[in-house]
């Protein structure tokens, strides 16, 4: 998608007399302003704290592909350049998120991506639906640093070639650092940490791909099977304990995602209050230990102890 780029440069210092005088005066005024700001911070105390917030790019639209089907409500037309009145329109597609989901602040969900209810996208994960669609079912967790992408063109072994979306079912666990590329994963599956699923791979419901496995293009992991290795092959059938583990993993991550969503959604005042409470508890913990050990300290020593980490 073409974006307008602004090249910023640094101008040389002025050489004429008036320019030099204005440059010097500006430097003095900037220095004075910085000094006044520092004094103001001291006067305001803890209320002067300011956070430098990076723009949230977790949800990014992308240019729509004419030959790819998009989810309802994701496609819209916007001006190519909003600053120009007669700018031509551009078709874009935006991600859709279901209810009660959690997307980590530094995750990236781009383009034609549809997330079901209670889906969790964890820290550093990337779902890039730029050239095809990504669909994730309810209560699925895509853990830290997972990469999910799609294909516009695939090898004939993948199978039959052509464009391929990525479809992930419900109650699926995708382990840390896994890579999913133009594949289909059924409900109740588990993809181990660092595993790679290549174009056209199909995991039937209730199957497992072990950590570090590389599943070759077009492979089909049957229901109830465990695949491992590089290239991955059938290792054995799932045990009853493993089936219970996969279901519990989805439930546990859905609950954990709720806690992370609440913590990441706190206002500055709430974070500051949490800090005060933590410091108070730490101070009380030290004084309680002293009491239990029969040590009596004067107020001045107590104050010194309270400042130590």
Coordinates of C-alpha atoms in Angstrom, one line a residue:
X1 CA 0.0 0.0 0.0
X2 CA 1.7 3.3 -1.1
X3 CA 2.0 5.9 1.6
X4 CA 3.2 9.5 1.3
X5 CA 6.7 9.9 2.7
X6 CA 8.1 13.1 4.2
X7 CA 11.9 13.4 4.2
X8 CA 13.1 15.5 7.1
X9 CA 16.5 17.2 7.0
X10 CA 18.6 19.4 9.2
X11 CA 19.1 23.0 7.9
X12 CA 22.6 24.5 8.2
X13 CA 23.2 27.3 10.7
X14 CA 22.6 30.8 9.4
X15 CA 25.6 32.8 8.2
X16 CA 24.3 36.3 8.1
X17 CA 24.3 38.6 11.1
X18 CA 20.5 38.8 11.6
X19 CA 20.2 35.0 11.2
X20 CA 22.9 34.4 13.8
X21 CA 21.3 36.8 16.3
X22 CA 17.9 35.1 15.9
X23 CA 19.5 31.7 16.2
X24 CA 21.3 32.7 19.4
X25 CA 18.1 34.3 20.9
X26 CA 16.1 31.1 20.1
X27 CA 18.7 29.0 21.9
X28 CA 18.5 31.2 25.0
X29 CA 14.7 31.1 25.0
X30 CA 14.7 27.3 24.6
X31 CA 17.2 26.9 27.4
X32 CA 15.1 29.2 29.6
X33 CA 12.0 27.2 28.8
X34 CA 13.7 24.0 29.7
X35 CA 14.8 25.4 33.0
X36 CA 11.3 26.7 33.8
X37 CA 9.9 23.3 32.9
X38 CA 12.3 21.6 35.3
X39 CA 11.3 24.0 38.1
X40 CA 7.6 23.3 37.4
X41 CA 8.2 19.5 37.6
X42 CA 9.7 20.0 41.1
X43 CA 6.8 22.2 42.2
X44 CA 4.1 19.8 40.9
X45 CA 5.8 16.7 42.5
X46 CA 4.5 13.3 41.5
X47 CA 1.6 14.8 39.5
X48 CA 4.1 16.2 37.0
X49 CA 4.8 12.7 35.6
X50 CA 4.1 12.4 31.9
X51 CA 4.2 9.2 29.8
X52 CA 5.4 9.2 26.2
X53 CA 2.9 7.0 24.5
X54 CA 3.8 5.3 21.3
X55 CA 0.9 5.4 18.7
X56 CA -1.0 2.1 19.0
X57 CA -0.5 0.2 15.7
X58 CA -2.0 -3.1 17.0
X59 CA -5.0 -2.6 14.6
X60 CA -4.0 -1.6 11.1
X61 CA -6.1 -1.5 8.0
X62 CA -4.6 -2.5 4.7
X63 CA -5.3 -2.0 1.0
X64 CA -8.1 -4.4 -0.1
X65 CA -7.3 -7.1 -2.7
X66 CA -9.9 -7.2 -5.5
X67 CA -9.5 -11.0 -5.9
X68 CA -9.8 -11.9 -2.2
X69 CA -13.1 -12.3 -0.3
X70 CA -13.3 -10.1 2.8
X71 CA -15.4 -10.4 5.9
X72 CA -18.6 -8.4 6.1
X73 CA -18.1 -4.9 7.5
X74 CA -14.3 -4.9 7.1
X75 CA -14.1 -3.2 3.7
X76 CA -14.5 0.5 3.2
X77 CA -13.4 3.4 1.0
X78 CA -11.3 6.2 2.3
X79 CA -9.5 9.1 0.6
X80 CA -6.0 8.1 -0.6
X81 CA -4.8 11.4 0.9
X82 CA -7.2 12.9 3.5
X83 CA -5.6 16.3 3.2
X84 CA -6.5 16.6 -0.5
X85 CA -10.2 17.4 -1.3
X86 CA -10.1 15.6 -4.7
X87 CA -8.0 12.7 -3.6
X88 CA -9.0 9.4 -5.3
X89 CA -10.7 6.8 -3.1
X90 CA -8.8 3.7 -1.8
X91 CA -10.4 0.4 -0.8
X92 CA -9.1 -0.7 2.6
X93 CA -9.9 -3.7 4.8
X94 CA -9.8 -3.4 8.6
X95 CA -9.5 -6.2 11.3
X96 CA -12.6 -7.3 13.2
X97 CA -12.4 -8.3 16.9
X98 CA -15.1 -10.3 18.8
X99 CA -16.3 -9.6 22.4
X100 CA -14.1 -10.0 25.5
X101 CA -11.0 -10.4 23.4
X102 CA -7.4 -9.4 24.4
X103 CA -4.9 -8.1 22.0
X104 CA -1.5 -7.2 23.6
X105 CA -0.4 -3.6 23.0
X106 CA 2.7 -4.6 21.0
X107 CA 0.9 -7.3 18.9
X108 CA 0.1 -6.5 15.3
X109 CA -3.2 -7.4 13.7
X110 CA -3.2 -6.1 10.1
X111 CA -5.7 -6.1 7.3
X112 CA -8.2 -8.8 6.6
X113 CA -8.3 -10.5 10.0
X114 CA -11.4 -11.7 11.8
X115 CA -11.2 -12.7 15.5
X116 CA -13.9 -14.5 17.4
X117 CA -15.1 -14.0 21.0
X118 CA -12.6 -14.3 23.9
X119 CA -9.6 -14.6 21.5
X120 CA -6.3 -13.6 23.0
X121 CA -3.4 -12.4 20.9
X122 CA -0.3 -12.2 23.1
X123 CA 2.8 -10.0 23.2
X124 CA 4.8 -9.7 20.0
X125 CA 2.4 -11.8 17.9
X126 CA 1.8 -10.7 14.3
X127 CA -1.3 -11.6 12.2
X128 CA -0.7 -10.2 8.7
X129 CA -3.8 -10.4 6.5
X130 CA -2.5 -8.3 3.7
X131 CA -2.9 -10.6 0.7
X132 CA -5.5 -13.0 2.0
X133 CA -7.8 -13.6 5.0
X134 CA -7.0 -14.8 8.5
X135 CA -9.9 -16.2 10.6
X136 CA -9.6 -17.1 14.3
X137 CA -12.4 -18.9 16.2
X138 CA -13.7 -18.3 19.7
X139 CA -11.5 -18.8 22.8
X140 CA -8.4 -19.4 20.8
X141 CA -5.0 -18.2 22.2
X142 CA -2.2 -17.1 19.9
X143 CA 0.8 -16.8 22.2
X144 CA 3.8 -14.5 22.3
X145 CA 5.8 -14.0 19.1
X146 CA 3.6 -16.2 16.9
X147 CA 3.6 -15.3 13.2
X148 CA 0.4 -15.9 11.2
X149 CA 0.4 -15.2 7.4
X150 CA -1.4 -16.1 4.3
X151 CA -0.6 -16.9 0.6
X152 CA -1.6 -15.4 -2.7
X153 CA 0.4 -18.1 -4.6
X154 CA 1.3 -21.5 -3.4
X155 CA 3.3 -24.5 -4.8
X156 CA 1.2 -27.2 -6.5
X157 CA 2.1 -29.6 -3.6
X158 CA 0.3 -27.4 -1.2
X159 CA -2.2 -28.8 -2.6
X160 CA -3.5 -27.5 -6.0
X161 CA -1.6 -24.2 -5.6
X162 CA -3.4 -20.9 -5.7
X163 CA -4.3 -18.4 -3.0
X164 CA -4.8 -19.8 0.5
X165 CA -6.1 -18.1 3.7
X166 CA -5.2 -19.1 7.2
X167 CA -8.1 -20.5 9.3
X168 CA -7.8 -21.3 13.0
X169 CA -10.7 -23.0 14.7
X170 CA -12.1 -22.5 18.3
X171 CA -10.4 -23.4 21.6
X172 CA -7.0 -23.8 19.8
X173 CA -3.7 -23.2 21.5
X174 CA -0.8 -21.8 19.4
X175 CA 2.4 -22.0 21.4
X176 CA 5.1 -19.3 21.7
X177 CA 7.0 -18.6 18.6
X178 CA 5.1 -20.8 16.2
X179 CA 4.6 -19.9 12.5
X180 CA 1.3 -20.6 10.7
X181 CA 1.4 -20.0 6.9
X182 CA -1.7 -20.5 4.7
X183 CA -2.9 -23.4 6.7
X184 CA -6.1 -24.7 8.3
X185 CA -6.4 -25.7 12.0
X186 CA -9.5 -27.4 13.4
X187 CA -11.2 -26.9 16.7
X188 CA -9.5 -28.1 19.9
X189 CA -6.0 -28.4 18.4
X190 CA -2.6 -27.6 19.9
X191 CA 0.5 -26.3 18.0
X192 CA 3.6 -26.6 20.1
X193 CA 6.2 -23.8 20.7
X194 CA 8.3 -23.0 17.7
X195 CA 6.4 -25.3 15.4
X196 CA 6.0 -24.4 11.7
X197 CA 2.9 -25.2 9.6
X198 CA 3.5 -24.6 5.8
X199 CA 1.1 -23.9 3.0
X200 CA -1.9 -26.1 2.7
X201 CA -1.4 -28.0 6.0
X202 CA -4.6 -29.2 7.5
X203 CA -4.9 -30.1 11.2
X204 CA -8.2 -32.0 11.9
X205 CA -10.0 -31.3 15.2
X206 CA -8.4 -32.6 18.3
X207 CA -4.8 -33.1 16.9
X208 CA -1.4 -31.9 18.1
X209 CA 1.8 -30.8 16.4
X210 CA 4.7 -31.0 18.8
X211 CA 7.1 -28.2 19.7
X212 CA 9.7 -27.5 17.0
X213 CA 8.0 -29.6 14.3
X214 CA 8.0 -28.5 10.7
X215 CA 4.9 -29.8 8.9
X216 CA 5.5 -29.9 5.1
X217 CA 3.1 -28.3 2.6
X218 CA -0.2 -30.2 2.0
X219 CA 0.2 -32.6 5.0
X220 CA -3.0 -33.6 6.8
X221 CA -2.8 -34.3 10.5
X222 CA -5.7 -36.6 11.3
X223 CA -7.9 -36.1 14.4
X224 CA -6.4 -37.6 17.5
X225 CA -2.9 -37.7 16.1
X226 CA 0.4 -36.3 17.4
X227 CA 3.0 -35.3 14.8
X228 CA 6.6 -34.4 15.5
X229 CA 10.0 -33.9 13.8
X230 CA 11.3 -32.0 10.8
X231 CA 9.8 -32.9 8.5
X232 CA 6.9 -33.8 10.8
X233 CA 5.4 -37.3 10.7
X234 CA 2.9 -39.3 12.7
X235 CA 4.4 -40.0 16.2
X236 CA 1.5 -41.6 18.0
X237 CA -2.1 -41.2 19.0
X238 CA -3.3 -38.7 21.6
X239 CA -3.7 -40.0 25.2
X240 CA -6.8 -39.2 27.3
X241 CA -4.6 -36.9 29.5
X242 CA -3.4 -34.9 26.5
X243 CA -7.0 -34.4 25.3
X244 CA -7.8 -32.9 28.7
X245 CA -4.7 -30.8 28.6
X246 CA -5.6 -29.2 25.3
X247 CA -9.1 -28.3 26.5
X248 CA -7.7 -26.9 29.9
X249 CA -5.1 -24.8 28.1
X250 CA -7.8 -23.0 26.1
X251 CA -9.8 -22.3 29.3
X252 CA -6.8 -21.2 31.3
X253 CA -5.6 -18.8 28.6
X254 CA -9.0 -17.3 28.2
X255 CA -9.1 -16.6 32.0
X256 CA -5.5 -15.2 32.0
X257 CA -6.3 -13.0 29.0
X258 CA -9.0 -11.3 31.1
X259 CA -6.5 -10.4 33.8
X260 CA -4.1 -9.0 31.2
X261 CA -6.8 -7.0 29.5
X262 CA -7.8 -5.4 32.8
X263 CA -4.1 -4.6 33.7
X264 CA -3.3 -3.1 30.2
X265 CA -6.5 -1.0 30.3
X266 CA -5.7 0.8 33.6
X267 CA -5.5 4.6 33.7
X268 CA -2.3 6.3 34.9
X269 CA -4.1 7.1 38.3
X270 CA -4.8 3.4 38.8
X271 CA -1.2 2.4 38.0
X272 CA 0.1 5.1 40.4
X273 CA -2.3 3.9 43.1
X274 CA -1.1 0.3 42.6
X275 CA 2.5 1.5 43.1
X276 CA 1.6 3.3 46.4
X277 CA -0.1 0.2 47.7
X278 CA 2.8 -2.0 46.8
X279 CA 5.3 0.3 48.6
X280 CA 3.0 0.4 51.6
X281 CA 2.8 -3.4 51.7
X282 CA 6.6 -3.7 51.3
X283 CA 7.2 -1.3 54.3
X284 CA 4.6 -3.2 56.4
X285 CA 6.3 -6.5 55.6
X286 CA 9.6 -5.2 56.9
X287 CA 8.2 -3.8 60.1
X288 CA 6.1 -7.0 60.7
X289 CA 9.3 -9.1 60.4
X290 CA 10.9 -6.9 63.0
X291 CA 8.0 -7.4 65.4
X292 CA 8.0 -11.2 64.9
X293 CA 11.8 -11.2 65.6
X294 CA 11.4 -9.0 68.7
X295 CA 13.4 -6.1 67.2
X296 CA 12.4 -2.6 68.2
X297 CA 13.5 0.2 65.9
X298 CA 13.2 3.9 66.3
X299 CA 11.1 6.0 63.9
X300 CA 14.2 7.4 62.1
X301 CA 15.5 3.9 61.4
X302 CA 12.1 2.8 60.2
X303 CA 12.0 5.7 57.8
X304 CA 15.5 4.7 56.4
X305 CA 14.4 1.1 56.0
X306 CA 11.3 2.2 54.1
X307 CA 13.4 3.9 51.4
X308 CA 15.5 0.8 50.7
X309 CA 14.6 -1.6 47.9

